[in-house]
Amino acid sequence: MSNLTTSKPYAIFNQSCYGLSPLSENTVDALITDPPYGISYQNHEWDKALPQRQIWEDSVRVLKSGAFGLVFSSVRLMHRLMVDLEDSGFIIKDVLFWAYLNGMPKSRDVALDIDKELGIESRVVGKYNYVQGYKKGGAENYYSDNEKLKYEPNSELGIQYKGAGLGLKPAYEPIILVQKPIEKGLNVAQNVIKYGTGALNIEQSRIPYAKGEGKVGHNPHPNGRVSANIIRTDELDDGYDKFFAVPKVRQKAEDFNHHPTLKPIELMHHLVKLVSFENQTVLDPFMGSGSTGVSCLTLKRKFIGFELEKEYFEISQRRLENTKN
Ligand SMILES: C[S@@+](CC[C@H](N)C(=O)[O-])C[C@H]1O[C@@H](n2cnc3c(N)ncnc32)[C@H](O)[C@@H]1O
């Protein structure tokens, strides 16, 4: 592969991705990336703004004709990102819906704010321990020792607005599926023959039938269902699982990995299988702690990654060195 100068199946760069300068035109088979969402997550400087459109133009340049891309996004800013992707030359093909149940709502008690604004002291009605999270069937370890006072609104207007808040519990993340247009004059088969790109790897990303599952359609495929555009963290109580289910996000895949937006490796495996074939090369311009790369090596793909922060780059380096391929 022209982009890899070493014998390793990966090349990673501790530099800004803008320009993708080490990469040649028309050489990469797929793009999978989890870029900054532009929502200042946990006040991280690198998440303050969405990536500049230039990186998507750069990606179109290095991707092969018909290559697919998967770009993580946020509910609040996906519309801007989609416009940037489209204006850079990508075709928007779909939006995958990654549903999970452990998102925390960001809200405020508006009724107590009204009391404060009116200069009326809210009533103290008890104490509580701050909840760190939720666990089915027993939550002891999820409470902090930090006792807090519990308030209720006291003003007339505050009482009227009791329970009013500002937002819903976030329960999904959109993942935008894009494609570089197929070369003019070629059909899909001709494009696959010429470049190896242009088709999704439906076969490898099929969802196996659950054990004991009954009727599955007129002509069931032996390897399972075609992967849907819904991915979940928890199974529905419908007796069998029609969609790909990913276990909940673990903050630390290994002790040394403290990247704040680490993605579950099972999810990355599913995405890598969907948009690439064995021995192909996948690019992640915002690799963070290298989850896309770990998944690529595990699944016999090659990987090219960029990460600006030295600290995260070194975590990626260590994870990739530790990954058997
Ligand atoms: C959302 S995180 C990716 C996390 C990754 N999915 C993981 O599992 O570890 C985005 C990363 O992009 C990096 N980043 C931001 N701007 C960059 C740039 N111009 N070039 C390369 N990396 C950049 C940030 O430092 C951050 O680690």
PDB file of N, CA, C and O in Angstrom, residues 9 29 201 204 269 272-273 276-282 292-303 323-325:
ATOM      1  N   PRO A   9       1.083  -2.938   9.634  1.00  0.00           N
ATOM      2  CA  PRO A   9      -0.183  -2.733   8.901  1.00  0.00           C
ATOM      3  C   PRO A   9      -0.856  -1.415   9.274  1.00  0.00           C
ATOM      4  O   PRO A   9      -2.035  -1.229   9.010  1.00  0.00           O
ATOM      5  N   ASP A  29      -9.434   3.133   1.367  1.00  0.00           N
ATOM      6  CA  ASP A  29     -10.661   2.384   1.027  1.00  0.00           C
ATOM      7  C   ASP A  29     -11.882   2.791   1.841  1.00  0.00           C
ATOM      8  O   ASP A  29     -13.014   2.549   1.416  1.00  0.00           O
ATOM      9  N   ASN A 201     -20.053  -3.938   2.899  1.00  0.00           N
ATOM     10  CA  ASN A 201     -19.756  -5.336   3.223  1.00  0.00           C
ATOM     11  C   ASN A 201     -20.915  -5.907   4.043  1.00  0.00           C
ATOM     12  O   ASN A 201     -20.776  -6.200   5.233  1.00  0.00           O
ATOM     13  N   GLN A 204     -20.378  -9.477   5.857  1.00  0.00           N
ATOM     14  CA  GLN A 204     -19.617  -9.624   7.108  1.00  0.00           C
ATOM     15  C   GLN A 204     -20.306  -8.957   8.296  1.00  0.00           C
ATOM     16  O   GLN A 204     -20.003  -9.259   9.442  1.00  0.00           O
ATOM     17  N   HIS A 269     -15.993  -2.640  15.739  1.00  0.00           N
ATOM     18  CA  HIS A 269     -15.895  -3.853  14.911  1.00  0.00           C
ATOM     19  C   HIS A 269     -17.048  -3.884  13.899  1.00  0.00           C
ATOM     20  O   HIS A 269     -16.865  -4.184  12.729  1.00  0.00           O
ATOM     21  N   VAL A 272     -16.438  -1.202  11.201  1.00  0.00           N
ATOM     22  CA  VAL A 272     -15.319  -1.546  10.303  1.00  0.00           C
ATOM     23  C   VAL A 272     -15.762  -2.632   9.319  1.00  0.00           C
ATOM     24  O   VAL A 272     -15.486  -2.559   8.121  1.00  0.00           O
ATOM     25  N   LYS A 273     -16.499  -3.618   9.840  1.00  0.00           N
ATOM     26  CA  LYS A 273     -16.963  -4.717   8.970  1.00  0.00           C
ATOM     27  C   LYS A 273     -17.914  -4.200   7.896  1.00  0.00           C
ATOM     28  O   LYS A 273     -17.935  -4.708   6.788  1.00  0.00           O
ATOM     29  N   SER A 276     -15.758  -1.873   5.093  1.00  0.00           N
ATOM     30  CA  SER A 276     -14.480  -2.284   4.487  1.00  0.00           C
ATOM     31  C   SER A 276     -14.403  -3.800   4.358  1.00  0.00           C
ATOM     32  O   SER A 276     -15.178  -4.530   4.975  1.00  0.00           O
ATOM     33  N   PHE A 277     -13.442  -4.245   3.553  1.00  0.00           N
ATOM     34  CA  PHE A 277     -13.189  -5.671   3.332  1.00  0.00           C
ATOM     35  C   PHE A 277     -11.771  -5.959   3.813  1.00  0.00           C
ATOM     36  O   PHE A 277     -10.953  -5.039   3.955  1.00  0.00           O
ATOM     37  N   GLU A 278     -11.473  -7.237   4.057  1.00  0.00           N
ATOM     38  CA  GLU A 278     -10.142  -7.608   4.566  1.00  0.00           C
ATOM     39  C   GLU A 278      -9.038  -7.056   3.667  1.00  0.00           C
ATOM     40  O   GLU A 278      -9.195  -7.000   2.450  1.00  0.00           O
ATOM     41  N   ASN A 279      -7.944  -6.657   4.297  1.00  0.00           N
ATOM     42  CA  ASN A 279      -6.745  -6.098   3.646  1.00  0.00           C
ATOM     43  C   ASN A 279      -6.931  -4.677   3.123  1.00  0.00           C
ATOM     44  O   ASN A 279      -5.991  -4.096   2.590  1.00  0.00           O
ATOM     45  N   GLN A 280      -8.124  -4.119   3.252  1.00  0.00           N
ATOM     46  CA  GLN A 280      -8.303  -2.732   2.808  1.00  0.00           C
ATOM     47  C   GLN A 280      -7.784  -1.764   3.889  1.00  0.00           C
ATOM     48  O   GLN A 280      -7.525  -2.157   5.016  1.00  0.00           O
ATOM     49  N   THR A 281      -7.674  -0.499   3.507  1.00  0.00           N
ATOM     50  CA  THR A 281      -7.126   0.515   4.412  1.00  0.00           C
ATOM     51  C   THR A 281      -8.199   1.487   4.864  1.00  0.00           C
ATOM     52  O   THR A 281      -8.936   2.033   4.037  1.00  0.00           O
ATOM     53  N   VAL A 282      -8.266   1.675   6.184  1.00  0.00           N
ATOM     54  CA  VAL A 282      -9.264   2.569   6.772  1.00  0.00           C
ATOM     55  C   VAL A 282      -8.537   3.786   7.371  1.00  0.00           C
ATOM     56  O   VAL A 282      -7.502   3.642   8.017  1.00  0.00           O
ATOM     57  N   THR A 292     -10.630   2.922  16.396  1.00  0.00           N
ATOM     58  CA  THR A 292     -10.832   2.466  15.010  1.00  0.00           C
ATOM     59  C   THR A 292      -9.654   1.583  14.587  1.00  0.00           C
ATOM     60  O   THR A 292      -9.842   0.529  13.962  1.00  0.00           O
ATOM     61  N   GLY A 293      -8.446   1.999  14.956  1.00  0.00           N
ATOM     62  CA  GLY A 293      -7.235   1.272  14.561  1.00  0.00           C
ATOM     63  C   GLY A 293      -7.183  -0.109  15.192  1.00  0.00           C
ATOM     64  O   GLY A 293      -6.872  -1.104  14.522  1.00  0.00           O
ATOM     65  N   VAL A 294      -7.496  -0.198  16.479  1.00  0.00           N
ATOM     66  CA  VAL A 294      -7.478  -1.491  17.177  1.00  0.00           C
ATOM     67  C   VAL A 294      -8.443  -2.446  16.483  1.00  0.00           C
ATOM     68  O   VAL A 294      -8.127  -3.611  16.228  1.00  0.00           O
ATOM     69  N   SER A 295      -9.607  -1.924  16.148  1.00  0.00           N
ATOM     70  CA  SER A 295     -10.611  -2.753  15.498  1.00  0.00           C
ATOM     71  C   SER A 295     -10.129  -3.198  14.107  1.00  0.00           C
ATOM     72  O   SER A 295     -10.286  -4.358  13.721  1.00  0.00           O
ATOM     73  N   CYS A 296      -9.527  -2.259  13.360  1.00  0.00           N
ATOM     74  CA  CYS A 296      -9.026  -2.595  12.012  1.00  0.00           C
ATOM     75  C   CYS A 296      -8.002  -3.720  12.076  1.00  0.00           C
ATOM     76  O   CYS A 296      -8.081  -4.686  11.305  1.00  0.00           O
ATOM     77  N   LEU A 297      -7.036  -3.613  12.991  1.00  0.00           N
ATOM     78  CA  LEU A 297      -5.992  -4.642  13.051  1.00  0.00           C
ATOM     79  C   LEU A 297      -6.596  -5.988  13.446  1.00  0.00           C
ATOM     80  O   LEU A 297      -6.237  -7.026  12.899  1.00  0.00           O
ATOM     81  N   THR A 298      -7.531  -5.954  14.394  1.00  0.00           N
ATOM     82  CA  THR A 298      -8.173  -7.194  14.840  1.00  0.00           C
ATOM     83  C   THR A 298      -8.899  -7.868  13.672  1.00  0.00           C
ATOM     84  O   THR A 298      -8.932  -9.092  13.565  1.00  0.00           O
ATOM     85  N   LEU A 299      -9.462  -7.046  12.788  1.00  0.00           N
ATOM     86  CA  LEU A 299     -10.278  -7.587  11.686  1.00  0.00           C
ATOM     87  C   LEU A 299      -9.503  -7.651  10.360  1.00  0.00           C
ATOM     88  O   LEU A 299     -10.094  -7.707   9.288  1.00  0.00           O
ATOM     89  N   LYS A 300      -8.175  -7.604  10.453  1.00  0.00           N
ATOM     90  CA  LYS A 300      -7.302  -7.762   9.279  1.00  0.00           C
ATOM     91  C   LYS A 300      -7.489  -6.656   8.238  1.00  0.00           C
ATOM     92  O   LYS A 300      -7.475  -6.903   7.031  1.00  0.00           O
ATOM     93  N   ARG A 301      -7.687  -5.432   8.719  1.00  0.00           N
ATOM     94  CA  ARG A 301      -7.663  -4.260   7.842  1.00  0.00           C
ATOM     95  C   ARG A 301      -6.391  -3.486   8.172  1.00  0.00           C
ATOM     96  O   ARG A 301      -5.825  -3.659   9.257  1.00  0.00           O
ATOM     97  N   LYS A 302      -5.993  -2.591   7.258  1.00  0.00           N
ATOM     98  CA  LYS A 302      -4.874  -1.690   7.541  1.00  0.00           C
ATOM     99  C   LYS A 302      -5.440  -0.373   8.054  1.00  0.00           C
ATOM    100  O   LYS A 302      -6.611  -0.063   7.800  1.00  0.00           O
ATOM    101  N   PHE A 303      -4.588   0.400   8.736  1.00  0.00           N
ATOM    102  CA  PHE A 303      -5.127   1.588   9.403  1.00  0.00           C
ATOM    103  C   PHE A 303      -4.185   2.778   9.269  1.00  0.00           C
ATOM    104  O   PHE A 303      -2.970   2.651   9.394  1.00  0.00           O
ATOM    105  N   THR A 323      -2.118  -4.901  19.934  1.00  0.00           N
ATOM    106  CA  THR A 323      -3.187  -5.609  19.214  1.00  0.00           C
ATOM    107  C   THR A 323      -2.614  -6.657  18.278  1.00  0.00           C
ATOM    108  O   THR A 323      -1.758  -6.348  17.448  1.00  0.00           O
ATOM    109  N   LYS A 324      -3.097  -7.886  18.445  1.00  0.00           N
ATOM    110  CA  LYS A 324      -2.641  -8.977  17.562  1.00  0.00           C
ATOM    111  C   LYS A 324      -3.393  -8.851  16.243  1.00  0.00           C
ATOM    112  O   LYS A 324      -4.587  -8.570  16.223  1.00  0.00           O
ATOM    113  N   ASN A 325      -2.691  -9.083  15.147  1.00  0.00           N
ATOM    114  CA  ASN A 325      -3.413  -9.075  13.857  1.00  0.00           C
ATOM    115  C   ASN A 325      -2.914 -10.186  12.956  1.00  0.00           C
ATOM    116  O   ASN A 325      -1.965 -10.851  13.281  1.00  0.00           O
TER     117      ASN A 325
END
